[in-house]
Coordinates of C-alpha atoms in Angstrom, one line a residue:
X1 CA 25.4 -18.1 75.9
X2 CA 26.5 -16.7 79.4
X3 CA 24.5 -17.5 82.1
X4 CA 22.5 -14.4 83.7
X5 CA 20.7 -14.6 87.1
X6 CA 17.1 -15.6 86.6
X7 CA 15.2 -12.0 87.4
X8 CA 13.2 -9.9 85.2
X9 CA 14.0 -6.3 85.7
X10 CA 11.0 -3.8 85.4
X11 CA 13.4 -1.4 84.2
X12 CA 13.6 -3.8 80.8
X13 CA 9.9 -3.9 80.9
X14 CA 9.4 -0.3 80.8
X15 CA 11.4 -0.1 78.0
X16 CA 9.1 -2.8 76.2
X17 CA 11.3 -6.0 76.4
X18 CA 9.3 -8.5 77.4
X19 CA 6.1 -6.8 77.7
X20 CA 5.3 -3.1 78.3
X21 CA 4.3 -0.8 81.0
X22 CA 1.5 1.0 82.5
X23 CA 2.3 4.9 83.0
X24 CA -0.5 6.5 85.3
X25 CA -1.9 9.2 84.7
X26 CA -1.0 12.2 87.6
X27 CA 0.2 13.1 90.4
X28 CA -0.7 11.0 93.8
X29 CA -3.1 8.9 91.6
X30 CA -1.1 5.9 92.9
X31 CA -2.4 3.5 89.8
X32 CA -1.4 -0.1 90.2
X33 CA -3.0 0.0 93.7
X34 CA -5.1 -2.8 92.4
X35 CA -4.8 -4.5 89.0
X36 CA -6.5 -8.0 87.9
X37 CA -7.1 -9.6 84.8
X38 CA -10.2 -8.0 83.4
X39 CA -11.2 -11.1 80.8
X40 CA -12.2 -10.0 77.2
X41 CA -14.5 -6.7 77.5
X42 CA -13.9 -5.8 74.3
X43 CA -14.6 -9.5 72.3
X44 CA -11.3 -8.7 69.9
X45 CA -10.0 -12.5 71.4
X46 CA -7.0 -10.9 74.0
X47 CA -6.7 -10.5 77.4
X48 CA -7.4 -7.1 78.5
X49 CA -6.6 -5.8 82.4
X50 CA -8.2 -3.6 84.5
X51 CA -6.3 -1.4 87.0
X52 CA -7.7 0.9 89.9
X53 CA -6.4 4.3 90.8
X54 CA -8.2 4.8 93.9
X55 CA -6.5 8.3 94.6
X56 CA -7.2 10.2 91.1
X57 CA -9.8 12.6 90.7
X58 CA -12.5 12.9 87.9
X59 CA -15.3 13.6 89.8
X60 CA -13.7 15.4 93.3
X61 CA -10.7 15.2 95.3
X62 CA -10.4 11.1 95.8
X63 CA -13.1 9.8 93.6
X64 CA -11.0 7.1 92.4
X65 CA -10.4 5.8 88.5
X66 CA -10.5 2.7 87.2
X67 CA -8.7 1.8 83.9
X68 CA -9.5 -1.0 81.4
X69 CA -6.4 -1.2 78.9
X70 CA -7.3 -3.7 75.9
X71 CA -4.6 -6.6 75.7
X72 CA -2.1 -5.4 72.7
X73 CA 0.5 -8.0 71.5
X74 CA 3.8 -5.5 71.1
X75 CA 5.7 -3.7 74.3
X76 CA 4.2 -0.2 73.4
X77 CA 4.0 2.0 76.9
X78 CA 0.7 2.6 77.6
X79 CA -0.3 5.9 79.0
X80 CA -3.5 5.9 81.2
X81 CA -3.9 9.5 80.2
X82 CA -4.7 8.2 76.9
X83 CA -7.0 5.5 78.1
X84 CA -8.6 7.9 79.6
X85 CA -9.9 9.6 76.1
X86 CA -10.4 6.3 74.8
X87 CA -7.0 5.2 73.4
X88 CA -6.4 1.7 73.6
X89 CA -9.1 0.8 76.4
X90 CA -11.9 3.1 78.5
X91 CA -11.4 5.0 82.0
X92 CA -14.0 4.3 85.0
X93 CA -14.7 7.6 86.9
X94 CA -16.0 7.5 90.5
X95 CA -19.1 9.0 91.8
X96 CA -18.0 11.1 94.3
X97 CA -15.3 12.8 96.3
X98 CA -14.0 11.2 99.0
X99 CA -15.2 7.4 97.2
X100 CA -11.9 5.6 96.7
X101 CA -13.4 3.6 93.4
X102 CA -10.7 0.9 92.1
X103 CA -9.2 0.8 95.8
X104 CA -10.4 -2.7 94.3
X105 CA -10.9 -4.1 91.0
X106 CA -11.9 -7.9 89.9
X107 CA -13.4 -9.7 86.6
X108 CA -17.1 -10.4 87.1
X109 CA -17.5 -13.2 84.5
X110 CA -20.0 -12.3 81.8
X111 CA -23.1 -11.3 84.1
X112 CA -25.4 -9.9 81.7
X113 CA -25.0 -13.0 79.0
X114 CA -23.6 -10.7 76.3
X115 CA -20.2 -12.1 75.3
X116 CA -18.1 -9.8 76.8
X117 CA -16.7 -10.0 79.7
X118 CA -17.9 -7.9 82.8
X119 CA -16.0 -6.3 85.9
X120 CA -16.4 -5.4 89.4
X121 CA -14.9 -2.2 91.0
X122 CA -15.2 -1.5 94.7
X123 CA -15.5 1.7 96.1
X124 CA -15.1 1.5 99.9
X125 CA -15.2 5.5 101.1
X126 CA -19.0 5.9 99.2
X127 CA -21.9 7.1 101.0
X128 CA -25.4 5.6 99.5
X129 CA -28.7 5.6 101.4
X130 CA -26.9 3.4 104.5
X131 CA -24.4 5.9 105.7
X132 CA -21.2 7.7 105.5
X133 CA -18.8 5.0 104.3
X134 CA -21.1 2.0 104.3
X135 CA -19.2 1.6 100.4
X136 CA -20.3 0.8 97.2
X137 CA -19.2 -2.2 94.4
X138 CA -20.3 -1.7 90.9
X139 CA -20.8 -4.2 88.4
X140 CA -20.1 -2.6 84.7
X141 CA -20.6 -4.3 81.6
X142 CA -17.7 -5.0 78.8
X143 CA -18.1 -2.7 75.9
X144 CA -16.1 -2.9 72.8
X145 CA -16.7 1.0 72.5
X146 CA -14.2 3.2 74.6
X147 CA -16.3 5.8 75.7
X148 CA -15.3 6.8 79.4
X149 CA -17.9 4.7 82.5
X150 CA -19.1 6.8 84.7
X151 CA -20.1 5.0 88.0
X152 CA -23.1 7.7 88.9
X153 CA -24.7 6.1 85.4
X154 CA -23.9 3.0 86.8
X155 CA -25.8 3.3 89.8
X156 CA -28.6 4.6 87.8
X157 CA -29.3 1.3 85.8
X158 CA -26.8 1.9 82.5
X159 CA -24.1 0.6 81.3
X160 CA -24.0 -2.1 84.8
X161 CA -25.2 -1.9 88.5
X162 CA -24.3 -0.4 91.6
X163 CA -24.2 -2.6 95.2
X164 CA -25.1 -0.7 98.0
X165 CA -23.3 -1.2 101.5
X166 CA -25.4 -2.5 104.5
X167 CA -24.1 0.1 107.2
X168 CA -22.1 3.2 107.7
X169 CA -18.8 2.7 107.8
X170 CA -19.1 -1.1 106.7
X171 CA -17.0 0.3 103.9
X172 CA -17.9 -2.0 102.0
X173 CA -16.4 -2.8 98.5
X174 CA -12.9 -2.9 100.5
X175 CA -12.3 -6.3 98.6
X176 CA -14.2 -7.5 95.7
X177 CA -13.7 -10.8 93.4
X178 CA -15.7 -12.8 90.7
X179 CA -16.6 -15.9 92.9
X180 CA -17.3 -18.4 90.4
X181 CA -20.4 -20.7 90.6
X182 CA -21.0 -20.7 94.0
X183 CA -24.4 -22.4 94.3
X184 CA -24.8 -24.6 91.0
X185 CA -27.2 -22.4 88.9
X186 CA -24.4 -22.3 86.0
X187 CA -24.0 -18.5 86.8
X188 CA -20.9 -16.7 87.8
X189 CA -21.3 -15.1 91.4
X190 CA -19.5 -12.3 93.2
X191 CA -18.0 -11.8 96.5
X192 CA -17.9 -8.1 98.0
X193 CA -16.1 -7.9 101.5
X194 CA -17.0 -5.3 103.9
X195 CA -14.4 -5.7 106.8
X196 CA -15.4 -3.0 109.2
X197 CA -19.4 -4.2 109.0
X198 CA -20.7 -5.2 112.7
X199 CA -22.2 -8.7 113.1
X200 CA -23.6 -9.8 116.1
X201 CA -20.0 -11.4 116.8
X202 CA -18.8 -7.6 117.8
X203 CA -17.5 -4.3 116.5
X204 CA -15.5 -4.8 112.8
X205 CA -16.1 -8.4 113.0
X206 CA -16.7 -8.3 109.1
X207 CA -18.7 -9.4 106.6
X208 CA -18.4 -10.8 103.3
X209 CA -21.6 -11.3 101.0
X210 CA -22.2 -13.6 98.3
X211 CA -24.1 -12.3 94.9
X212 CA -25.8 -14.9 93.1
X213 CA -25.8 -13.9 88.9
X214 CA -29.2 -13.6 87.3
X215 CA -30.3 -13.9 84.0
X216 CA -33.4 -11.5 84.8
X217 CA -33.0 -7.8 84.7
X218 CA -30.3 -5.9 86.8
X219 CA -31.4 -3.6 89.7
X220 CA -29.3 -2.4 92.1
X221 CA -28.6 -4.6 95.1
X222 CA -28.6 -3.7 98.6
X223 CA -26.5 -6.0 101.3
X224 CA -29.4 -5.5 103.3
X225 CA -31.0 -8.0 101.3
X226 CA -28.0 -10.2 100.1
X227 CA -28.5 -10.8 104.5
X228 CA -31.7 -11.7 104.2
X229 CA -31.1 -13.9 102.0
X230 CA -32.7 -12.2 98.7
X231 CA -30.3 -13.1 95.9
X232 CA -27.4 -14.4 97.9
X233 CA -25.7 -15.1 100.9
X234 CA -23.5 -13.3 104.3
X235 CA -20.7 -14.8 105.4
X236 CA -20.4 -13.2 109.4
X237 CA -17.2 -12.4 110.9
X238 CA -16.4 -14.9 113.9
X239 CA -14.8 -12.1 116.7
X240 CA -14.5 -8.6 117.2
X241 CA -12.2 -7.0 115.6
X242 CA -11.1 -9.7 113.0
X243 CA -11.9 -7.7 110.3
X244 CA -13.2 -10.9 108.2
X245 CA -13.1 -10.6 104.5
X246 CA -10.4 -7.4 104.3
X247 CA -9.2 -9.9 101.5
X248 CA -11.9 -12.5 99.5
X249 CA -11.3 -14.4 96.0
X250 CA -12.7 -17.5 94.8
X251 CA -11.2 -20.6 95.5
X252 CA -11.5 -23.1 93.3
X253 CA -13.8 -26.6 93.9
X254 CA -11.1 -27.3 97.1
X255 CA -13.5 -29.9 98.3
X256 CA -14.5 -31.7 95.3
X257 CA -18.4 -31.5 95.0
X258 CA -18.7 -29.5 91.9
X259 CA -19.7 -26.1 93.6
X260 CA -17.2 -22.9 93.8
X261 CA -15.6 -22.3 97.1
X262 CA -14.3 -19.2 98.4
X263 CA -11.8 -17.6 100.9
X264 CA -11.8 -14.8 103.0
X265 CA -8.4 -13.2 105.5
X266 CA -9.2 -12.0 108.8
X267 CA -5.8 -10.3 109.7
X268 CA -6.9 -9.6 112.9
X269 CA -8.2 -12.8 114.2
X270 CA -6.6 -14.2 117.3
X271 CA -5.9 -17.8 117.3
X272 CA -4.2 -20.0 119.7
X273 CA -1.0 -18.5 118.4
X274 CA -1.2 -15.3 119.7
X275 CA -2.6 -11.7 119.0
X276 CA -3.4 -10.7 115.4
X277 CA -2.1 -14.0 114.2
X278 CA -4.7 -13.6 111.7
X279 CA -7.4 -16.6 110.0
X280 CA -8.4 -17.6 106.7
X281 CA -11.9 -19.5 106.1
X282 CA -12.6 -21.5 103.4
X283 CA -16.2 -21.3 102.8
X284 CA -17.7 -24.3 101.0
X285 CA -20.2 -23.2 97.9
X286 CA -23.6 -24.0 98.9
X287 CA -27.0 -23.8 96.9
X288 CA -29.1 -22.2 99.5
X289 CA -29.0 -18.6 100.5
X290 CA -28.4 -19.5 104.7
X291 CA -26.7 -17.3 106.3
X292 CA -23.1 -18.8 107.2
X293 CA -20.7 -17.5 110.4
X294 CA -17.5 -17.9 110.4
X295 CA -17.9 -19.7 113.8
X296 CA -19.1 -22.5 112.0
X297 CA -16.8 -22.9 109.8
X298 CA -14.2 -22.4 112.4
X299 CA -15.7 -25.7 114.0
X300 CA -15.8 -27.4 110.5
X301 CA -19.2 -26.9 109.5
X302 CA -19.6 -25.8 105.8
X303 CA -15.7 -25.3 105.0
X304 CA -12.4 -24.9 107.8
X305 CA -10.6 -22.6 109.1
X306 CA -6.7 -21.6 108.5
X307 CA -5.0 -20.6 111.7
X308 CA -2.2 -18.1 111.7
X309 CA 1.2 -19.2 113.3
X310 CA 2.6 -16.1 115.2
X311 CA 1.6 -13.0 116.9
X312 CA 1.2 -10.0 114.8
X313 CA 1.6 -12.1 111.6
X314 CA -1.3 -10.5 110.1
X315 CA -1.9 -13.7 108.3
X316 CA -4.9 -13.4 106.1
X317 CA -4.2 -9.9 104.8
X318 CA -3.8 -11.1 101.4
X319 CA -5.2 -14.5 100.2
X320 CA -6.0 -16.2 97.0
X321 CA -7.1 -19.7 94.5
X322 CA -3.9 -20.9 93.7
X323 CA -5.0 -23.5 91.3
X324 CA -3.9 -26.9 91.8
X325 CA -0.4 -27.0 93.0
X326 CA 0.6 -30.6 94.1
X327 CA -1.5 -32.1 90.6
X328 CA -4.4 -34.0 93.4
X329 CA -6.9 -32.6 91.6
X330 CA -8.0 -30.5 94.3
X331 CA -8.3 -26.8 94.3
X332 CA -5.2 -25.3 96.8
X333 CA -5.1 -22.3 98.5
X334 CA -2.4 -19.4 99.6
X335 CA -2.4 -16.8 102.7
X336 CA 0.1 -14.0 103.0
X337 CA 1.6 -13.3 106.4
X338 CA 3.6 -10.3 105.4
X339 CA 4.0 -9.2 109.1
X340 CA 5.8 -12.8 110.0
X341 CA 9.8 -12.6 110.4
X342 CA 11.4 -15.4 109.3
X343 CA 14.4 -14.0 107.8
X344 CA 14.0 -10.7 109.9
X345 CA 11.8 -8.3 111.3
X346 CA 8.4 -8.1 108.5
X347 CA 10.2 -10.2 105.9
X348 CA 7.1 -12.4 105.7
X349 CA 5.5 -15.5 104.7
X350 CA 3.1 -17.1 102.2
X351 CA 1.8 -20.5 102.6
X352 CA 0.3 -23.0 100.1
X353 CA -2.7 -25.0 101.9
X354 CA -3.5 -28.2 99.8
X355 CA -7.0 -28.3 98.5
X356 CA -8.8 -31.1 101.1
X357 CA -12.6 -32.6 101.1
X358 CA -13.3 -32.5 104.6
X359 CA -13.8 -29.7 107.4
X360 CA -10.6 -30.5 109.4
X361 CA -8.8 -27.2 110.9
X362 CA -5.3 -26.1 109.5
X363 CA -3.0 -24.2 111.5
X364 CA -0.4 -22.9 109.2
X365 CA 2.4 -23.9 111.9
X366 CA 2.2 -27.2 110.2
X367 CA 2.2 -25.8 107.0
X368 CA 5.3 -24.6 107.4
X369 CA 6.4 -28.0 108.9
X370 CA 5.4 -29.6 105.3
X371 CA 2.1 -31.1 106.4
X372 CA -0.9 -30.2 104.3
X373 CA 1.2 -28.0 102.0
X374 CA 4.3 -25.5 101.8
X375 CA 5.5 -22.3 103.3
X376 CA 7.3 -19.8 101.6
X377 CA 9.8 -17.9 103.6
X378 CA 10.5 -13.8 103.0
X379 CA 14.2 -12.7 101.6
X380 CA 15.3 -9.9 104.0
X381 CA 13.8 -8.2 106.9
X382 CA 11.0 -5.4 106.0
X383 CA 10.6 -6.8 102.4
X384 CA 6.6 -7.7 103.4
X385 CA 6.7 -10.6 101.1
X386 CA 3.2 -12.2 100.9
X387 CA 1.7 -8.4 101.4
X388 CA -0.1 -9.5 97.7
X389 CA -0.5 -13.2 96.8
X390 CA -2.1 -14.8 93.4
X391 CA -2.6 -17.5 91.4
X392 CA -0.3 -17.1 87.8
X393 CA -0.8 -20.4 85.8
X394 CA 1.2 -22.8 85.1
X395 CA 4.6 -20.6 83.9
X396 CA 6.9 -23.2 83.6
X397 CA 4.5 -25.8 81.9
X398 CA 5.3 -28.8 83.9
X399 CA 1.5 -29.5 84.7
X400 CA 1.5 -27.8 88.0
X401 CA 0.2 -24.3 89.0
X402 CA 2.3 -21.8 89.8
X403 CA 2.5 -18.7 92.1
X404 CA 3.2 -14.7 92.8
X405 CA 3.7 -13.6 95.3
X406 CA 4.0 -9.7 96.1
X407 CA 7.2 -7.9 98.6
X408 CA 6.7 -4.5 97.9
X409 CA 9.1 -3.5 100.8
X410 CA 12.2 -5.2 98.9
X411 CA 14.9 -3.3 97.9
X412 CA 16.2 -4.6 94.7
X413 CA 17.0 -1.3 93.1
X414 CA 17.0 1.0 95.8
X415 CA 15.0 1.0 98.8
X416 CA 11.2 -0.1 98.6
X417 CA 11.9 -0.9 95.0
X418 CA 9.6 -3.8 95.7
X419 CA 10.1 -7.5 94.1
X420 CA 7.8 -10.4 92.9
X421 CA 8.7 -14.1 93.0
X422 CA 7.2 -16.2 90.7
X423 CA 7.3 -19.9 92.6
X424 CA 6.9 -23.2 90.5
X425 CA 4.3 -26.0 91.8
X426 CA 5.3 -28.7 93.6
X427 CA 3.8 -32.0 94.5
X428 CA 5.7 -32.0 98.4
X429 CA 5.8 -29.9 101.4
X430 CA 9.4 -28.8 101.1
X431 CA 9.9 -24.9 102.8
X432 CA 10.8 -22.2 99.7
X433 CA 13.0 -19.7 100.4
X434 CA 12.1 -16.7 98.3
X435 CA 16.6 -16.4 98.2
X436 CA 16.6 -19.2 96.4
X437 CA 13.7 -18.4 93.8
X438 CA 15.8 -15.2 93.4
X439 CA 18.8 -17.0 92.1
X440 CA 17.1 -19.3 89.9
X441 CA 15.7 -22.3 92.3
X442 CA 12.4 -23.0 91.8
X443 CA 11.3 -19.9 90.1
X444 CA 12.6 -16.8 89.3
X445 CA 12.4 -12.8 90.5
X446 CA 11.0 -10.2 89.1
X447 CA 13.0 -6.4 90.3
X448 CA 11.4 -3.2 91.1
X449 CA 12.9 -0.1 89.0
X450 CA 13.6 2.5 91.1
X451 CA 13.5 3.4 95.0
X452 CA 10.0 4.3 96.3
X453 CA 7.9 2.1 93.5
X454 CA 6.8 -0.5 95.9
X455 CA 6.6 -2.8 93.2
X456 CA 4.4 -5.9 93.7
X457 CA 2.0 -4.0 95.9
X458 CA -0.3 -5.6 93.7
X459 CA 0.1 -9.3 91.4
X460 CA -1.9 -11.2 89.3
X461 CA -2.3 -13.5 86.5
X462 CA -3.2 -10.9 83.6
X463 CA -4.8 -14.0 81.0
X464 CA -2.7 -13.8 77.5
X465 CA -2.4 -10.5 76.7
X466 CA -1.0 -10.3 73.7
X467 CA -2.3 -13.5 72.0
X468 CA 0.8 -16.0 71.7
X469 CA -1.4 -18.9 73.6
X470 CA 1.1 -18.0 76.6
X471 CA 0.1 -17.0 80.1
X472 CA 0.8 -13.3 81.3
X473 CA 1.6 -11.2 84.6
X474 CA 0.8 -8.2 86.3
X475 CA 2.4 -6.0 88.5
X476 CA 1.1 -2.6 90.2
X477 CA 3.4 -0.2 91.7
X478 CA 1.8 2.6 93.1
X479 CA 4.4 4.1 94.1
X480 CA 6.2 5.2 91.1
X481 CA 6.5 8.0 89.4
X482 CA 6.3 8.2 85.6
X483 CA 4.0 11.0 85.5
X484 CA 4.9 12.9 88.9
X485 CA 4.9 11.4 92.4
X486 CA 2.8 8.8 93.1
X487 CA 1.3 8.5 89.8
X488 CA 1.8 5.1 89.8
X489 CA 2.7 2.5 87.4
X490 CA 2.0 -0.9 86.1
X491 CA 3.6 -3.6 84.3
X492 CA 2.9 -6.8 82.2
X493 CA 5.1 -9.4 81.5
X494 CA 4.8 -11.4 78.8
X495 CA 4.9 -15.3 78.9
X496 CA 7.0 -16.9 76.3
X497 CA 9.3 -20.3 75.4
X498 CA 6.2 -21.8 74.6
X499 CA 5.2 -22.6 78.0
X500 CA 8.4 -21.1 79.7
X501 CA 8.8 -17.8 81.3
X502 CA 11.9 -16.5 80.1
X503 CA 14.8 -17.4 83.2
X504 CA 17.7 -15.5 81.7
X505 CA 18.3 -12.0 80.1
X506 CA 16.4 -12.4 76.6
X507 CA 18.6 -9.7 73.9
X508 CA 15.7 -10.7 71.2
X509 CA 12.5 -11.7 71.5
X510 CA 9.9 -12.5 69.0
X511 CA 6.6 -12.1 68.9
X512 CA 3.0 -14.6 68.0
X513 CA 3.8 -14.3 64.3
X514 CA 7.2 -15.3 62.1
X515 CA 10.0 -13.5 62.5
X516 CA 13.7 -13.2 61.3
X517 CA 16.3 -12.5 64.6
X518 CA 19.5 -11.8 63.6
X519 CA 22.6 -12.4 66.0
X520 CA 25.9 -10.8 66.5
X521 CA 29.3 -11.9 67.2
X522 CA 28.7 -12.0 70.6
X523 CA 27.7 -13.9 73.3
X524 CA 23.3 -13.5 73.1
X525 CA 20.6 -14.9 74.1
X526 CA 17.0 -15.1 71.1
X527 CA 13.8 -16.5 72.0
X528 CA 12.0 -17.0 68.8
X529 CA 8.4 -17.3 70.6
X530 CA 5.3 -18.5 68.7
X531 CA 5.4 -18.4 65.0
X532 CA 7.5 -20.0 62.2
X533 CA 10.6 -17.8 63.2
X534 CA 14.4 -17.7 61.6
X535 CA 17.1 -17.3 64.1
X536 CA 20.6 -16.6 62.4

């Protein structure tokens, strides 16, 4: 068998080898803006995704569209157009012109104790009783019916609930993630962030707030209240200008006491380092409903503070759980920096901050000197590597979690292709060089298909998709054009090897049942894949 550089090309993808792709659904819809793992909304046992189109337009110009596409376990394209009529998942209209629903989308756990799982869809241009742009979340419920969501029902009381921003122009919803248990109850929370809010810190110091789940009845929630107190918890920007919680996600347990922590980017926070360095805060789960500021936290009280390590790096602007890395058994962490240049001009920078019990501060200068964790260094000037960052699992199977990380300025295939980088765990501080996961070292690439798609403008972990008991991806690129510029697409990538993401070209693959592969003469490579399976 020759030996083939380890990178998946989304060309191979779109042509269902290896998983299938996402088409969106018309022109400057940009779908694959967002995309997460959705959970099961359906209860048919397989993964299924959800992925925002913030610029589509079923209700007015801009309302926004969020897709749920049910997990499928062959590489048949998926058209959102048919999702959209109930083909193979359900559609999620926004409210209103103007809204932006599914600039973010998130699993919410199961909230309302059905069985299915639940999501969370943010909606950051919406106008409720607070103001112009104050934003709106909503909470909708899994179905295993594909009738289309619409989110003005939603906001009534049916089929999920709506959550209200604070203030105008909060625009809240900006960011939105399932939190995990944050105070103990044995409820999953929710995290919506509101970046442009105004605490008493100063003008678009941020705001984050914490939604406890409830087995009563769901009403709509107001962030006025979450502030108060009533039902949750705010997390208070630390400076002007920071704009705290652009990015949130749940953690992990990084200090070890049982409770769900969180973190939350502040891109425009200015450290020691210099201007717009940009913060991260690790907020400790708590039981109570006290408000928490970042200024606390900064100084070590109730979680600690991440400090960016260069001027303009914009760290914070993408951050995520990243599972436990170094096997400590302590939740870790990772921050993009996609502004920071260490292979040119905007090549950027993610780092992995080890999980650790105490409030001490980190300043990601000593990450990337191998204390406390690991950095991971951009490919080539402009690529914005780091610009999306997420937990995927552990891909390789060697105990350790793994990473994504997003460069949707990479030119793999043309300019602003975009490329992702899957990196493999490690248990020491030793830099990465995203070069060296693209030939094979420590991980492997995954290639943009054509100029413009901005490919990895969005990553996650996507659950198993297409039930083999193997781990998935997901990819958003918003920026191509299957169905007219812009449309967007998206694409999943199956796990397979039993444990093993596949690190050269693959001719056949098999499937999660038995099947007979048949070779040629020539030089080829067949993964059998789950299943009794006959390779001749």
């Amino acid at each position: 068998i020759a030996y083939v550089p380890p990178q998946i090309q989304l060309s191979a993808v779109a042509a269902g080898n290896g998983g299938f792709v996402i088409n969106g659904q018309c022109v400057g819809d940009q779908s694959g803006y967002s995309v997460a793992f959705a959970g099961d909304v359906n209860g048919d046992g397989l993964a299924d995704l959800i992925v925002g189109a913030y610029r589509s337009d079923p209700n007015g110009s801009d309302s926004g569209r969020s897709y749920v596409v049910f997990g499928q376990t062959g590489g048949t394209a998926i058209d959102l157009s048919a999702v959209a009529t109930g083909s193979g998942g359900f559609a999620i209209n926004g409210q209103c012109a103007g809204d932006y629903s599914g600039v973010s989308v998130a699993a919410a756990g199961d909230i309302n104790g059905d069985g299915l799982a639940d999501l969370l869809v943010g909606a950051y241009h919406s106008g409720p009783a607070a103001g112009a742009e104050a934003g709106r979340s909503y909470v909708v419920f899994g179905s295993t019916g594909t009738a289309p969501v619409e989110l003005s029902a939603v906001a009534n009381g049916t089929g999920g609930f709506v959550i209200n921003g604070q203030g105008a122009s909060d625009r809240s919803g900006v960011a939105v993630a399932g939190a995990g248990d944050v105070n103990g109850d044995g409820l999953g929370d929710l995290i919506v962030g509101a970046h442009l809010s105004d605490p008493a810190a100063g003008t678009d110091a941020g705001r984050g707030y914490v939604i406890f789940g409830t087995t009563g009845t769901m009403a709509a929630v107001d962030l006025s209240a979450i502030a108060s107190g009533q039902g949750g918890f705010v997390i208070n920007g630390q400076g002007a200008s920071d704009y705290s919680c652009r990015s949130v996600a749940a953690a992990g347990d990084v200090n070890g006491d049982g409770l769900s922590d969180l973190i939350v980017g502040a891109f425009g926070s200015d450290p020691a380092a210099g201007a717009h360095a940009g913060r991260s805060y690790v907020v400790f789960g708590q039981t109570g409903t006290m408000a928490i500021d970042l200024s606390a936290v900064a100084n070590g009280t109730g979680g600690f503070v991440i400090n960016g390590g260069g001027s303009y790096d914009l760290s914070g602007t993408s951050v995520a759980g990243a599972g436990d890395v170094n096997g400590d058994g302590l939740a870790d962490l990772i921050v993009g920096a996609y502004r920071s240049d260490p292979n040119g001009g905007d090549s950027g920078r993610s780092y992995v901050v080890f999980g650790q019990t105490g409030g001490t501060a980190i300043n990601l200068t000593a990450i990337a000197n191998g204390s406390g964790g690991f950095v991971i260094n951009g490919e080539g000037a402009y690529d914005s590597s780091g610009f999306s960052v997420a937990a995927a699992g552990d891909v390789n199977g060697d105990g350790l979690a793994d990473l994504i990380v997003g460069a949707n300025g990479s030119d793999p295939n043309g300019g602003n292709s975009g490329r992702s980088y899957v990196v493999f765990g490690q248990t020491g501080g030793t830099a990465i060089d995203l070069s060296a996961i693209a030939n094979g070292s420590g991980g492997f690439a995954i290639n943009g298909e054509s100029a413009g798609d901005l490919s990895g403008r969005s990553v996650a972990a996507a659950g198993d998709v297409n039930g083999d008991g193997l781990s998935d991806l997901i990819v958003g690129a918003d920026g191509s054009d299957p169905n007219g510029s812009y449309s967007g697409r998206s694409y999943v990538i199956f796990g397979n090897t039993l444990g093993v993401f596949a690190q050269t070209a693959v001719d056949q693959m098999g499937g999660a049942g038995n099947d007979y592969l048949m070779g040629t003469f020539g030089g080829e490579t067949i993964v059998g894949g789950a299943g009794n399976d006959i390779l001749v």
